[in-house]
Amino acid sequence: MPIRMLPMHVVNQIAAGEVVERPASVVKELIENALDAGATHVTVDLMDGGLESIRVRDDGDGIVSDELPLAIAPHATSKVETAEDLDGIATMGFRGEALASIGSVSRLEVVSRPRDAAAGARIVADHGDIGSVEAAASPPGTCMTVGRLFARVPARRKFLRTPRAETGRVRRVIRDLAAAHPGVHFVMTSDGVTRLELPAHRTLRDRLVAILGRELADSLIEIEAVRDGVSVTGVVGTPETARPASTHQIICLNGRPITDRAIKQALREAYRGLIEPSRHPVAALFIGVDPSRVDVNVHPAKTEVRLRDERLIFVVIRDAVREALKQHDLVPTMPLPEVTMPPPPRQLFGSGLAATERRVAPTPPPQTSHVASVPVDGVRPEVRWMQVHDMWLLVEDEHGVVVVDQHALHERVLFEQVLARIGESPLPAQQLMVPVAVDVDGDAAEVVTALMPLARRLGLDIAPLGPSTLAVHAAPVLLVERRVDIASFVEDLVDRAAAMQGADDETALRDVVDMMACKAAVKAGDRLSNREIRDLLEQREAIERSTNCPHGRPTSMRLTLDDLERHFGRS
Ligand code: ADP
Ligand code: MG
């Protein structure tokens, strides 16, 4: 075939392949245009998941009738004039190709009327065929209707999911854009049924609660930080609200919802040890940087961006979220089943003290052999505790009763202590009277060499003994004191080191320290002395993230006084 220039409608169709992937991408482009036009009210109506039609109406600036043909022409935009403008984009759109692309793979009708125009006008692009501008009745603003999407692009249509799934995607797109624009009223209907209604909210928090779900209202921690020209605002969820998928994460950069792996990673880092690795924190974060520090022109659908200071943004987000979590009381409360029962006839019990009065002068629990009291610093003059079933510690605090998993808490405590310690110097080692032999897969000398840097930091002295056997001459004092089986520890260490190849040093180290902490920690079933209980609980106060073990499982759970009072009909 000879080389020739492609006809314009084919060029547009190719461009459409990048911008218009499915109904949700059409909706995204049309809403972005509405927002750029200063709309305060945006309505999206879908029929059959957008496969039959998509309509986006706004009350924005509108398009003057003379400019309608240009609006749907490729590379025509009112948002960028010069190449320099690309270095500081403050609008959602700038590529001037969305409408042209949509009009090449569907029947696109644009009806618009600028606020000061006497009447409206319309134009139609039907799979690349552009009609003429006609007068049309229209309220101020713009209404875009997209029908027969991909009717002539069967390859694309094949990749679409069910109308239900496509509707879900559209809903998410609207949700994310709405999060970034709390003052704009959004409505979405699907086959005539309202699926989303977000009135203009006064505050970002109100909007986020409406979007993320009212049930999360009390579990959202506010984030607010500015550093070196990077600002982060928004909310993150408490650890127990983390989800199995990242659907409850909204990340916006300069008002634009984006997906960015580094930012997701920063969140993950901030929650490390607070949630299980397979779960994803709830988060809505709004990052602001000077537009000149972001390149939004790297992805046709503008959902990915290139950040000039990626590392800085990573650190600012990680630290802001970490700090906010640290400030927050993360002990989850134990929900009690709702009960409806009449209040107890208090006069029968004589005292009739109000709940608050009782709280000031609590009645001590019955003393058993496991109960003791020690003074600790803090709001309350003393803390009472008790070990039950050789597994749990019950502690009283100002908010209620806290149930602590002794193994999980001890594991967390050891993990933090060892990690803090190992950052400075190798862990103290103890010489073993009789070296411990460990069989390994493969060549012992190679295993020892590979393990050496880590072993040194851990206070582990290992050397090859036979072709596939190594000898342990010294082990960390912590493990020896806690009577951990050294051979099984080293076997696990060898396994992990092999599995962790390629991970960075910090991750590998944390993984190993985590294993040590787990092995050395008291187990469920261990009877603790009063002194051990006291030490453990004191550590609980002292360490950061004591609410969760290193794997993210909770170490403790609180039964609040309010819940107890409600449950027993005392409030
Ligand atoms: P871009 O948004 O990148 O400029 P589009 O193809 O999406 O490109 O839109 C082309 C132009 O049409 C815009 O620059 C804008 O001037 C005009 N336009 C599109 N949608 C609207 C709207 N809803 N309200 C007002 N003007 C609009
Ligand atoms: Mg646009």
XYZ file of C-alpha atoms and ligand atoms in Angstrom:
599
model
C 0.000 0.000 0.000
C 1.349 3.478 -0.790
C 1.836 5.865 2.103
C -0.904 8.446 2.407
C -2.353 10.900 4.920
C -5.230 9.496 6.932
C -8.603 11.169 6.512
C -9.434 13.429 9.491
C -12.279 11.266 10.758
C -9.938 8.267 10.932
C -7.364 10.371 12.797
C -10.069 11.332 15.258
C -11.181 7.776 15.673
C -7.635 6.744 16.482
C -7.382 9.559 19.018
C -10.740 8.485 20.418
C -9.260 5.081 21.080
C -7.057 6.691 23.719
C -9.497 9.146 25.249
C -12.823 7.359 24.970
C -12.558 3.877 26.288
C -16.022 3.414 27.745
C -19.052 5.393 28.934
C -17.208 6.418 32.086
C -14.472 8.122 30.068
C -17.087 10.070 28.077
C -18.724 11.195 31.294
C -15.375 12.199 32.722
C -14.514 14.416 29.748
C -17.954 16.028 29.666
C -17.984 16.779 33.394
C -14.482 18.216 33.183
C -15.704 20.564 30.468
C -18.672 21.569 32.619
C -16.367 22.300 35.567
C -14.012 24.306 33.357
C -17.059 26.329 32.266
C -17.731 27.226 35.914
C -20.841 25.071 36.333
C -22.434 24.881 39.791
C -24.953 22.211 38.832
C -24.139 19.115 36.769
C -26.592 16.356 35.864
C -25.630 13.050 34.261
C -28.351 10.832 32.794
C -27.486 7.361 31.534
C -29.629 4.983 29.571
C -28.590 1.338 29.566
C -25.276 2.001 31.280
C -24.464 4.719 28.727
C -24.582 2.294 25.813
C -27.864 3.751 24.630
C -27.249 7.342 25.673
C -25.282 9.619 27.968
C -26.440 13.135 28.690
C -24.471 15.703 30.676
C -26.141 19.032 31.433
C -24.525 22.006 33.111
C -25.293 25.609 34.012
C -21.851 26.888 33.032
C -20.723 29.661 30.684
C -22.065 27.998 27.530
C -20.601 28.156 24.006
C -21.445 30.960 21.605
C -23.181 29.608 18.503
C -20.403 30.704 16.119
C -17.926 28.599 18.070
C -19.955 25.391 18.120
C -18.200 23.919 15.046
C -14.842 24.704 16.633
C -15.801 23.139 19.966
C -16.215 19.776 18.271
C -13.232 20.198 15.937
C -9.992 18.418 16.871
C -7.202 20.434 18.462
C -9.559 23.304 19.184
C -9.638 24.620 22.731
C -10.307 27.820 24.607
C -7.969 26.792 27.435
C -4.477 26.866 26.024
C -2.962 29.413 23.663
C 0.769 28.907 23.594
C 3.155 26.048 24.231
C 4.237 27.821 27.435
C 0.680 27.491 28.755
C 1.249 23.748 28.911
C 3.697 24.349 31.751
C 1.044 25.644 34.091
C -2.307 24.062 33.359
C -5.018 25.098 35.785
C -8.037 23.779 33.848
C -9.238 20.199 33.672
C -9.104 20.112 29.883
C -6.447 21.492 27.539
C -5.981 18.966 24.740
C -8.929 20.167 22.692
C -9.687 16.692 21.467
C -12.345 15.218 23.754
C -15.408 16.452 21.879
C -13.859 15.668 18.478
C -13.000 12.174 19.669
C -16.417 11.513 21.171
C -18.094 12.849 18.019
C -16.125 10.427 15.884
C -17.297 7.293 17.711
C -20.906 8.242 18.494
C -23.666 10.639 17.666
C -22.849 13.747 19.704
C -25.326 16.556 20.013
C -24.252 19.810 21.625
C -26.923 22.296 22.681
C -25.650 25.412 24.383
C -26.503 28.936 25.338
C -24.208 31.474 26.956
C -25.907 33.279 29.810
C -26.159 36.617 27.967
C -27.282 35.136 24.615
C -30.923 35.544 23.635
C -31.267 31.977 22.393
C -29.441 28.682 22.219
C -27.961 26.760 19.308
C -27.142 23.154 18.477
C -24.736 21.139 16.393
C -24.441 17.404 15.752
C -21.388 15.288 15.001
C -22.511 11.869 13.829
C -19.566 9.479 13.626
C -17.423 12.265 12.245
C -20.064 13.873 10.006
C -20.486 17.432 11.214
C -23.886 19.054 10.719
C -24.594 22.775 10.596
C -25.390 25.090 13.488
C -29.109 25.516 14.107
C -31.131 27.541 16.563
C -32.411 25.540 19.503
C -34.290 26.178 22.711
C -31.924 25.956 25.670
C -31.566 27.218 29.213
C -28.268 28.976 29.943
C -25.515 26.384 29.990
C -24.667 23.355 27.904
C -26.245 19.987 27.283
C -24.222 17.242 25.612
C -25.975 14.085 24.444
C -23.992 11.071 23.305
C -25.891 8.250 21.573
C -24.909 5.065 19.797
C -21.494 5.010 21.450
C -19.120 2.680 19.553
C -21.984 1.573 17.266
C -19.439 1.567 14.452
C -16.475 0.423 16.526
C -17.464 -3.153 17.341
C -13.992 -3.941 18.664
C -14.472 -1.344 21.407
C -18.016 -2.333 22.147
C -16.901 -5.908 22.712
C -14.753 -4.790 25.615
C -17.567 -3.110 27.458
C -18.998 -4.875 30.459
C -22.636 -5.175 31.434
C -24.691 -1.971 31.651
C -24.660 -2.447 35.406
C -20.874 -2.565 35.580
C -20.552 0.432 33.249
C -23.022 2.358 35.410
C -20.844 1.559 38.414
C -17.799 2.970 36.682
C -19.640 6.138 35.741
C -20.749 6.520 39.316
C -17.146 6.272 40.510
C -15.969 8.872 38.016
C -18.647 11.274 39.222
C -17.824 10.500 42.833
C -14.147 11.308 42.361
C -14.782 14.553 40.478
C -17.424 15.522 43.023
C -14.941 14.962 45.849
C -12.613 17.485 44.264
C -15.435 20.012 43.771
C -17.542 20.032 46.948
C -19.360 23.256 46.024
C -20.871 21.806 42.834
C -24.246 20.058 42.894
C -24.099 16.673 41.131
C -26.968 14.413 40.147
C -26.741 11.100 38.365
C -29.652 9.083 37.048
C -29.640 5.695 35.395
C -32.645 4.609 33.313
C -34.657 7.317 34.996
C -33.731 6.368 38.559
C -31.631 8.727 40.675
C -28.428 6.940 41.640
C -26.447 9.760 43.177
C -27.480 13.150 44.495
C -24.850 15.412 45.985
C -26.124 18.895 46.820
C -23.510 21.654 46.992
C -21.666 21.052 50.264
C -20.276 23.794 52.425
C -17.192 21.912 53.498
C -14.945 19.273 52.024
C -15.623 17.082 55.023
C -19.399 17.189 54.458
C -18.901 16.210 50.856
C -16.551 13.355 51.739
C -18.915 11.960 54.342
C -21.706 12.038 51.733
C -19.487 10.252 49.237
C -17.689 7.724 51.422
C -20.730 6.844 53.488
C -22.344 8.229 56.636
C -21.336 5.140 58.570
C -17.730 6.293 58.226
C -18.414 9.789 59.557
C -16.896 9.080 62.973
C -14.000 7.115 61.560
C -12.507 9.779 59.329
C -9.351 11.473 60.514
C -8.572 14.861 59.046
C -5.316 15.468 57.241
C -3.814 18.896 56.795
C -0.194 19.533 55.950
C 1.944 21.908 53.932
C 5.615 21.467 53.247
C 7.984 22.836 50.641
C 5.153 24.035 48.450
C 3.183 20.786 48.620
C -0.151 20.839 50.431
C -2.221 17.829 51.439
C -5.746 18.027 52.805
C -8.488 15.449 53.153
C -9.371 12.543 55.344
C -8.201 9.003 56.004
C -10.110 6.205 57.693
C -9.222 4.574 60.986
C -7.457 1.222 60.465
C -10.499 -0.940 61.149
C -12.364 0.704 58.258
C -9.792 -0.521 55.728
C -11.302 -2.358 52.750
C -10.376 -5.444 50.773
C -10.106 -3.288 47.620
C -8.905 0.254 47.040
C -12.342 1.471 45.915
C -12.540 3.855 48.859
C -9.443 5.765 47.872
C -9.760 9.074 46.086
C -6.620 10.930 45.190
C -6.740 14.290 43.491
C -3.929 16.467 42.352
C -4.814 20.119 41.772
C -8.486 19.153 41.552
C -7.902 16.311 39.116
C -8.613 12.732 40.202
C -5.544 10.670 39.425
C -4.202 7.196 39.932
C -0.643 7.267 41.099
C 1.251 4.276 42.384
C 3.711 6.285 44.429
C 0.917 8.038 46.288
C -0.866 4.766 47.000
C 2.455 3.457 48.248
C 2.848 6.470 50.558
C -0.535 5.649 52.077
C 0.426 2.033 52.472
C 3.631 3.065 54.248
C 1.728 5.341 56.594
C -0.547 2.469 57.627
C 2.197 -0.109 57.790
C 1.608 -2.245 60.834
C -1.864 -0.813 61.361
C -3.733 -2.801 58.751
C -3.195 -6.192 57.222
C -1.166 -5.939 54.022
C -4.023 -7.220 51.873
C -6.322 -4.388 52.939
C -6.534 -0.797 51.714
C -7.131 2.238 53.878
C -10.061 4.533 53.204
C -8.625 7.839 52.022
C -9.580 10.987 50.171
C -6.512 13.127 49.697
C -6.219 16.400 47.840
C -2.758 17.381 46.880
C -1.935 20.874 45.778
C 1.294 21.849 44.049
C 2.177 24.677 41.743
C 0.937 23.628 38.269
C 4.427 24.163 36.896
C 5.624 21.228 39.024
C 3.296 18.700 37.408
C 3.140 17.433 33.882
C -0.458 16.439 33.236
C 0.222 15.928 29.563
C 1.511 12.344 29.805
C -1.720 10.417 29.499
C -4.491 11.100 26.938
C -7.195 10.599 29.542
C -5.169 12.708 32.008
C -5.617 10.148 34.786
C -1.901 9.788 35.284
C 0.459 12.656 35.823
C 4.177 13.087 36.059
C 5.287 14.744 39.247
C 8.520 16.687 39.207
C 9.076 16.108 42.928
C 7.603 12.662 43.276
C 9.767 11.777 46.280
C 8.834 14.980 48.114
C 5.124 14.407 47.552
C 5.528 10.809 48.712
C 7.200 11.926 51.929
C 4.745 14.744 52.632
C 1.771 12.412 52.263
C 3.293 9.552 54.210
C 4.314 11.797 57.106
C 1.071 13.771 57.174
C -1.013 10.600 57.344
C 1.319 8.930 59.826
C 1.258 11.953 62.100
C -2.530 12.213 61.974
C -2.883 8.524 62.823
C -0.464 8.932 65.702
C -2.491 11.788 67.184
C -5.676 9.781 66.973
C -6.918 7.290 69.544
C -7.038 4.205 67.356
C -8.395 1.644 69.801
C -11.488 0.342 68.027
C -14.664 0.135 70.033
C -16.526 -3.102 70.384
C -20.025 -2.634 69.052
C -22.738 -3.910 71.359
C -25.945 -5.244 69.869
C -28.723 -2.658 69.982
C -31.153 -3.459 72.740
C -34.439 -1.859 73.540
C -35.497 -2.300 77.097
C -37.056 -0.126 79.736
C -34.662 1.678 82.078
C -34.124 -0.241 85.333
C -36.186 0.938 88.274
C -33.262 2.791 89.844
C -34.935 3.670 93.120
C -34.847 -0.052 94.001
C -31.067 0.115 94.126
C -31.035 3.044 96.428
C -28.148 5.186 95.235
C -29.673 6.645 92.044
C -26.319 8.156 91.091
C -26.098 9.709 87.657
C -23.729 8.046 85.231
C -21.224 10.903 85.386
C -21.082 10.800 89.143
C -20.420 7.090 89.065
C -17.619 7.629 86.655
C -15.832 9.957 89.036
C -15.911 7.376 91.791
C -15.760 3.951 90.173
C -16.424 0.911 92.288
C -13.299 -1.261 92.264
C -13.793 -4.650 90.597
C -13.633 -7.673 92.909
C -10.006 -8.488 93.689
C -8.764 -11.870 92.545
C -5.304 -13.347 92.705
C -4.480 -11.888 89.291
C -5.555 -8.402 90.146
C -3.160 -5.746 91.302
C -2.970 -1.977 91.108
C -0.005 0.216 90.348
C 0.180 3.966 90.011
C 1.013 5.189 86.505
C 1.324 8.682 85.117
C -1.716 9.892 83.276
C -5.167 11.281 83.713
C -6.333 8.554 86.027
C -4.676 8.023 89.362
C -4.371 4.286 88.773
C -4.955 1.568 86.212
C -6.506 -1.815 87.112
C -5.996 -4.909 85.097
C -6.451 -8.415 85.042
C -5.383 -11.386 82.951
C -8.214 -13.653 81.818
C -7.976 -17.115 80.260
C -4.188 -16.643 80.145
C -4.771 -14.834 76.916
C -6.350 -11.446 77.388
C -5.651 -8.463 79.590
C -8.566 -6.368 80.743
C -7.696 -2.752 81.433
C -9.819 0.121 82.595
C -9.244 3.558 81.084
C -11.100 6.837 81.122
C -13.297 5.833 78.172
C -14.240 2.361 79.307
C -12.801 -1.138 79.386
C -10.034 -2.178 77.015
C -9.484 -5.821 76.090
C -5.886 -6.486 75.072
C -4.579 -9.502 73.165
C -1.398 -10.222 75.156
C 0.469 -11.900 72.307
C -0.404 -9.244 69.726
C 0.550 -6.405 72.066
C 3.808 -8.004 73.162
C 4.678 -8.677 69.550
C 4.099 -5.019 68.686
C 6.146 -3.864 71.666
C 9.100 -6.119 70.825
C 8.885 -5.173 67.180
C 9.165 -1.455 67.953
C 11.913 -1.955 70.534
C 14.048 -4.127 68.287
C 13.533 -1.862 65.314
C 14.532 1.225 67.285
C 17.532 -0.589 68.700
C 18.773 -2.083 65.454
C 18.801 1.292 63.756
C 21.719 2.276 65.999
C 23.869 -0.808 66.461
C 23.713 -4.595 66.158
C 21.468 -6.344 68.670
C 23.203 -7.746 71.739
C 24.296 -11.321 71.078
C 24.738 -14.267 73.377
C 27.362 -16.914 72.757
C 25.816 -20.380 72.647
C 27.508 -23.027 74.819
C 26.849 -25.626 72.152
C 26.612 -24.349 68.559
C 23.289 -25.141 66.901
C 23.409 -26.946 63.547
C 20.914 -25.965 60.853
C 20.355 -27.780 57.560
C 19.797 -25.553 54.570
C 18.792 -26.064 50.951
C 21.785 -25.432 48.747
C 25.342 -24.473 49.487
C 25.907 -23.530 53.134
C 28.797 -21.172 52.356
C 26.635 -19.274 49.856
C 23.746 -19.050 52.266
C 26.045 -17.701 54.980
C 27.526 -15.092 52.639
C 24.092 -13.959 51.508
C 22.827 -13.740 55.064
C 25.895 -12.092 56.575
C 24.911 -8.396 56.473
C 21.556 -9.132 58.073
C 22.979 -11.671 60.542
C 25.527 -9.163 61.778
C 22.859 -6.602 62.598
C 20.780 -9.209 64.389
C 23.655 -10.420 66.586
C 23.649 -13.778 64.865
C 27.013 -15.518 64.416
C 26.784 -18.162 61.695
C 29.395 -20.148 59.770
C 29.326 -23.034 57.285
C 29.603 -26.379 59.010
C 29.052 -28.942 56.248
C 28.183 -28.664 52.538
C 24.561 -27.863 53.358
C 24.719 -27.352 57.096
C 25.580 -24.232 59.010
C 26.438 -23.648 62.637
C 25.021 -20.911 64.821
C 27.583 -19.803 67.411
C 25.768 -16.814 68.853
C 22.171 -15.630 68.753
C 20.283 -12.462 69.776
C 19.915 -12.252 73.565
C 16.223 -11.526 73.119
C 15.608 -14.896 71.509
C 17.776 -16.831 73.941
C 16.096 -15.215 76.935
C 12.656 -15.930 75.560
C 13.751 -19.544 74.967
C 13.014 -19.380 71.244
C 14.168 -22.422 69.272
C 17.250 -21.004 67.539
C 17.415 -23.662 64.812
C 13.850 -22.999 63.687
C 14.483 -19.251 63.819
C 17.495 -19.560 61.521
C 15.614 -21.910 59.185
C 12.840 -19.342 58.876
C 15.376 -16.605 58.404
C 17.013 -18.465 55.509
C 13.605 -19.064 53.904
C 12.581 -15.473 54.272
C 15.862 -14.096 53.004
C 15.402 -16.191 49.864
C 11.817 -15.022 49.464
C 12.736 -11.394 50.102
C 15.413 -11.189 47.432
C 14.866 -8.003 45.530
C 13.079 -6.255 48.399
C 14.836 -3.172 49.736
C 16.912 -3.512 52.914
C 14.409 -1.704 55.078
C 11.546 -4.007 54.046
C 13.660 -7.135 54.507
C 14.809 -5.982 57.921
C 11.286 -5.191 59.086
C 10.165 -8.574 57.903
C 12.823 -10.348 59.918
C 12.308 -8.216 63.017
C 8.629 -8.960 62.708
C 9.367 -12.683 62.712
C 11.643 -12.332 65.742
C 9.019 -10.359 67.618
C 6.393 -12.967 66.858
C 8.578 -15.825 68.060
C 9.774 -14.057 71.196
C 6.415 -12.640 72.281
C 4.368 -14.230 75.038
C 1.844 -16.665 73.618
C -1.811 -17.150 74.207
C -1.897 -19.556 77.151
C 1.141 -18.063 78.925
C 0.315 -17.098 82.490
C 1.864 -13.660 83.142
C 3.174 -12.357 86.434
C 1.836 -9.064 87.744
C 5.139 -7.501 86.912
C 4.985 -8.746 83.311
C 1.474 -7.438 82.947
C 2.508 -4.080 84.304
C 5.527 -3.832 82.036
C 3.469 -4.754 79.038
C 0.761 -2.219 79.757
C 3.295 0.501 80.421
C 4.845 -0.224 77.045
C 1.429 0.002 75.495
C 1.279 3.630 76.557
C 4.811 4.318 75.448
C 4.920 2.990 71.927
C 3.472 4.355 68.777
C 0.956 2.121 66.989
C 0.393 -0.073 69.993
C -3.169 -0.563 68.791
C -2.082 -3.091 66.184
C 0.454 -5.892 65.941
C 3.088 -5.663 63.176
C 0.787 -7.605 60.845
C -1.918 -5.021 61.339
C -4.186 -7.164 63.489
C -5.611 -5.194 66.386
C -3.982 -5.607 69.788
C -6.854 -4.122 71.688
C -10.481 -3.205 71.597
C -12.511 -0.891 73.781
C -15.946 -1.314 75.286
C -17.007 2.265 75.925
C -18.799 3.433 79.046
C -21.393 5.081 76.829
C -22.128 1.786 75.078
C -22.262 -0.100 78.336
C -24.641 2.422 79.818
C -26.834 2.310 76.745
C -26.767 -1.476 76.706
C -27.832 -1.794 80.300
C -30.408 0.936 79.946
C -28.593 3.327 82.238
C -28.515 6.323 79.927
P -10.652 20.868 25.976
O -11.532 20.659 27.151
O -9.368 20.141 26.089
O -10.463 22.311 25.631
P -12.790 19.656 24.515
O -12.832 18.963 23.199
O -13.211 18.898 25.679
O -11.338 20.207 24.709
O -13.670 20.968 24.403
C -13.402 21.931 23.383
C -13.872 23.308 23.786
O -15.282 23.348 23.810
C -13.444 23.736 25.161
O -12.142 24.311 25.147
C -14.523 24.736 25.548
O -14.214 26.013 25.055
C -15.743 24.233 24.820
N -16.622 23.446 25.717
C -16.724 22.115 25.776
N -17.648 21.730 26.698
C -18.151 22.864 27.224
C -19.136 23.134 28.225
N -19.800 22.161 28.867
N -19.393 24.435 28.518
C -18.726 25.438 27.888
N -17.793 25.226 26.931
C -17.488 23.965 26.613
Mg -12.369 18.884 27.658
